Amino acid sequence: RIDFKIALLTYRCLHCLAPRYLSSLLRLPVSSRLACDRLISMKSRTNTYGCRSFKTYAPQLWNSLPQNVRIASSLAQFRSRLKTHLITVAF
């Protein structure tokens, strides 16, 4: 359930549907060689709570999603594909 919410927030951040303070936590790649739909993963300084922050967990989760989920053209389509993917992974 938390993965669904974080992935949804990440999609909103990437499509300018979220507040700026959240969008500023995500870093897009600048190089043309990297895939444009992937995010740069941030390293956390602490293992106890740093790896659970939005800044570090959201890029890891986003990059682990299949490409057909990440390239959804609308929020409704993304939600549907994400739910299908998460249910498939869980069972």
PDB file of C-alpha atoms in Angstrom:
ATOM      1  CA  ARG A   1       0.000   0.000   0.000  1.00  0.00           C
ATOM      2  CA  ILE A   2       2.784   2.444   0.801  1.00  0.00           C
ATOM      3  CA  ASP A   3       4.524   1.599  -2.484  1.00  0.00           C
ATOM      4  CA  PHE A   4       1.337   2.533  -4.332  1.00  0.00           C
ATOM      5  CA  LYS A   5       1.142   5.902  -2.591  1.00  0.00           C
ATOM      6  CA  ILE A   6       4.816   6.721  -3.104  1.00  0.00           C
ATOM      7  CA  ALA A   7       4.708   5.726  -6.778  1.00  0.00           C
ATOM      8  CA  LEU A   8       1.598   7.861  -7.246  1.00  0.00           C
ATOM      9  CA  LEU A   9       3.302  10.840  -5.606  1.00  0.00           C
ATOM     10  CA  THR A  10       6.361  10.305  -7.800  1.00  0.00           C
ATOM     11  CA  TYR A  11       4.215  10.287 -10.943  1.00  0.00           C
ATOM     12  CA  ARG A  12       2.542  13.502  -9.819  1.00  0.00           C
ATOM     13  CA  CYS A  13       5.922  15.117  -9.150  1.00  0.00           C
ATOM     14  CA  LEU A  14       7.238  14.202 -12.591  1.00  0.00           C
ATOM     15  CA  HIS A  15       4.124  15.534 -14.336  1.00  0.00           C
ATOM     16  CA  CYS A  16       3.890  18.811 -12.358  1.00  0.00           C
ATOM     17  CA  LEU A  17       0.806  17.717 -10.417  1.00  0.00           C
ATOM     18  CA  ALA A  18       2.445  17.820  -6.977  1.00  0.00           C
ATOM     19  CA  PRO A  19       3.697  20.677  -4.799  1.00  0.00           C
ATOM     20  CA  ARG A  20       7.068  22.119  -5.731  1.00  0.00           C
ATOM     21  CA  TYR A  21       8.682  21.140  -2.429  1.00  0.00           C
ATOM     22  CA  LEU A  22       8.121  17.466  -3.282  1.00  0.00           C
ATOM     23  CA  SER A  23       9.135  17.811  -6.918  1.00  0.00           C
ATOM     24  CA  SER A  24      12.413  19.414  -5.893  1.00  0.00           C
ATOM     25  CA  LEU A  25      13.416  16.225  -4.054  1.00  0.00           C
ATOM     26  CA  LEU A  26      13.593  14.188  -7.274  1.00  0.00           C
ATOM     27  CA  ARG A  27      16.486  14.458  -9.708  1.00  0.00           C
ATOM     28  CA  LEU A  28      16.132  13.755 -13.415  1.00  0.00           C
ATOM     29  CA  PRO A  29      19.131  12.598 -15.447  1.00  0.00           C
ATOM     30  CA  VAL A  30      20.829  15.283 -17.545  1.00  0.00           C
ATOM     31  CA  SER A  31      22.781  13.047 -19.910  1.00  0.00           C
ATOM     32  CA  SER A  32      21.172  12.110 -23.206  1.00  0.00           C
ATOM     33  CA  ARG A  33      22.535   8.567 -22.894  1.00  0.00           C
ATOM     34  CA  LEU A  34      20.453   7.746 -19.844  1.00  0.00           C
ATOM     35  CA  ALA A  35      16.833   6.732 -20.181  1.00  0.00           C
ATOM     36  CA  CYS A  36      14.607   9.767 -19.833  1.00  0.00           C
ATOM     37  CA  ASP A  37      11.976   7.955 -17.758  1.00  0.00           C
ATOM     38  CA  ARG A  38      14.369   6.894 -14.997  1.00  0.00           C
ATOM     39  CA  LEU A  39      15.363   8.886 -11.915  1.00  0.00           C
ATOM     40  CA  ILE A  40      18.740   9.339 -10.280  1.00  0.00           C
ATOM     41  CA  SER A  41      18.894   7.355  -7.043  1.00  0.00           C
ATOM     42  CA  MET A  42      20.178   9.258  -4.049  1.00  0.00           C
ATOM     43  CA  LYS A  43      22.385   7.653  -1.414  1.00  0.00           C
ATOM     44  CA  SER A  44      21.312   8.052   2.186  1.00  0.00           C
ATOM     45  CA  ARG A  45      23.806   8.806   4.922  1.00  0.00           C
ATOM     46  CA  THR A  46      22.039   6.664   7.502  1.00  0.00           C
ATOM     47  CA  ASN A  47      20.531   3.215   7.189  1.00  0.00           C
ATOM     48  CA  THR A  48      18.009   3.546   9.990  1.00  0.00           C
ATOM     49  CA  TYR A  49      15.740   6.249   8.596  1.00  0.00           C
ATOM     50  CA  GLY A  50      17.509   7.750   5.576  1.00  0.00           C
ATOM     51  CA  CYS A  51      16.670   4.895   3.218  1.00  0.00           C
ATOM     52  CA  ARG A  52      12.970   5.313   4.035  1.00  0.00           C
ATOM     53  CA  SER A  53      12.793   8.975   3.074  1.00  0.00           C
ATOM     54  CA  PHE A  54      10.929  10.052  -0.054  1.00  0.00           C
ATOM     55  CA  LYS A  55      14.138  11.437  -1.539  1.00  0.00           C
ATOM     56  CA  THR A  56      15.848   8.040  -1.564  1.00  0.00           C
ATOM     57  CA  TYR A  57      12.971   5.562  -1.771  1.00  0.00           C
ATOM     58  CA  ALA A  58      10.944   7.181  -4.568  1.00  0.00           C
ATOM     59  CA  PRO A  59      13.669   6.927  -7.262  1.00  0.00           C
ATOM     60  CA  GLN A  60      14.398   3.301  -6.322  1.00  0.00           C
ATOM     61  CA  LEU A  61      10.724   2.400  -6.529  1.00  0.00           C
ATOM     62  CA  TRP A  62      10.203   4.358  -9.768  1.00  0.00           C
ATOM     63  CA  ASN A  63      13.193   2.722 -11.473  1.00  0.00           C
ATOM     64  CA  SER A  64      11.984  -0.733 -10.437  1.00  0.00           C
ATOM     65  CA  LEU A  65       8.630  -0.267 -12.185  1.00  0.00           C
ATOM     66  CA  PRO A  66       8.208  -1.710 -15.689  1.00  0.00           C
ATOM     67  CA  GLN A  67       8.416   0.788 -18.511  1.00  0.00           C
ATOM     68  CA  ASN A  68       4.776   0.345 -19.568  1.00  0.00           C
ATOM     69  CA  VAL A  69       3.734   1.564 -16.106  1.00  0.00           C
ATOM     70  CA  ARG A  70       6.128   4.534 -16.074  1.00  0.00           C
ATOM     71  CA  ILE A  71       5.118   5.852 -19.499  1.00  0.00           C
ATOM     72  CA  ALA A  72       1.385   6.034 -18.782  1.00  0.00           C
ATOM     73  CA  SER A  73      -0.100   9.131 -20.386  1.00  0.00           C
ATOM     74  CA  SER A  74      -2.650   9.975 -17.692  1.00  0.00           C
ATOM     75  CA  LEU A  75      -2.937   9.643 -13.939  1.00  0.00           C
ATOM     76  CA  ALA A  76      -5.893   7.249 -14.231  1.00  0.00           C
ATOM     77  CA  GLN A  77      -3.973   5.023 -16.632  1.00  0.00           C
ATOM     78  CA  PHE A  78      -0.934   5.079 -14.345  1.00  0.00           C
ATOM     79  CA  ARG A  79      -3.030   4.097 -11.312  1.00  0.00           C
ATOM     80  CA  SER A  80      -4.592   1.206 -13.189  1.00  0.00           C
ATOM     81  CA  ARG A  81      -1.292  -0.127 -14.518  1.00  0.00           C
ATOM     82  CA  LEU A  82       0.410   0.349 -11.152  1.00  0.00           C
ATOM     83  CA  LYS A  83      -2.300  -1.571  -9.274  1.00  0.00           C
ATOM     84  CA  THR A  84      -2.083  -4.401 -11.798  1.00  0.00           C
ATOM     85  CA  HIS A  85       1.694  -4.534 -11.476  1.00  0.00           C
ATOM     86  CA  LEU A  86       1.710  -4.470  -7.662  1.00  0.00           C
ATOM     87  CA  ILE A  87      -0.928  -7.203  -7.441  1.00  0.00           C
ATOM     88  CA  THR A  88       1.041  -9.331  -9.900  1.00  0.00           C
ATOM     89  CA  VAL A  89       4.212  -8.896  -7.842  1.00  0.00           C
ATOM     90  CA  ALA A  90       2.427  -9.678  -4.567  1.00  0.00           C
ATOM     91  CA  PHE A  91       0.845 -12.909  -5.803  1.00  0.00           C
TER      92      PHE A  91
END
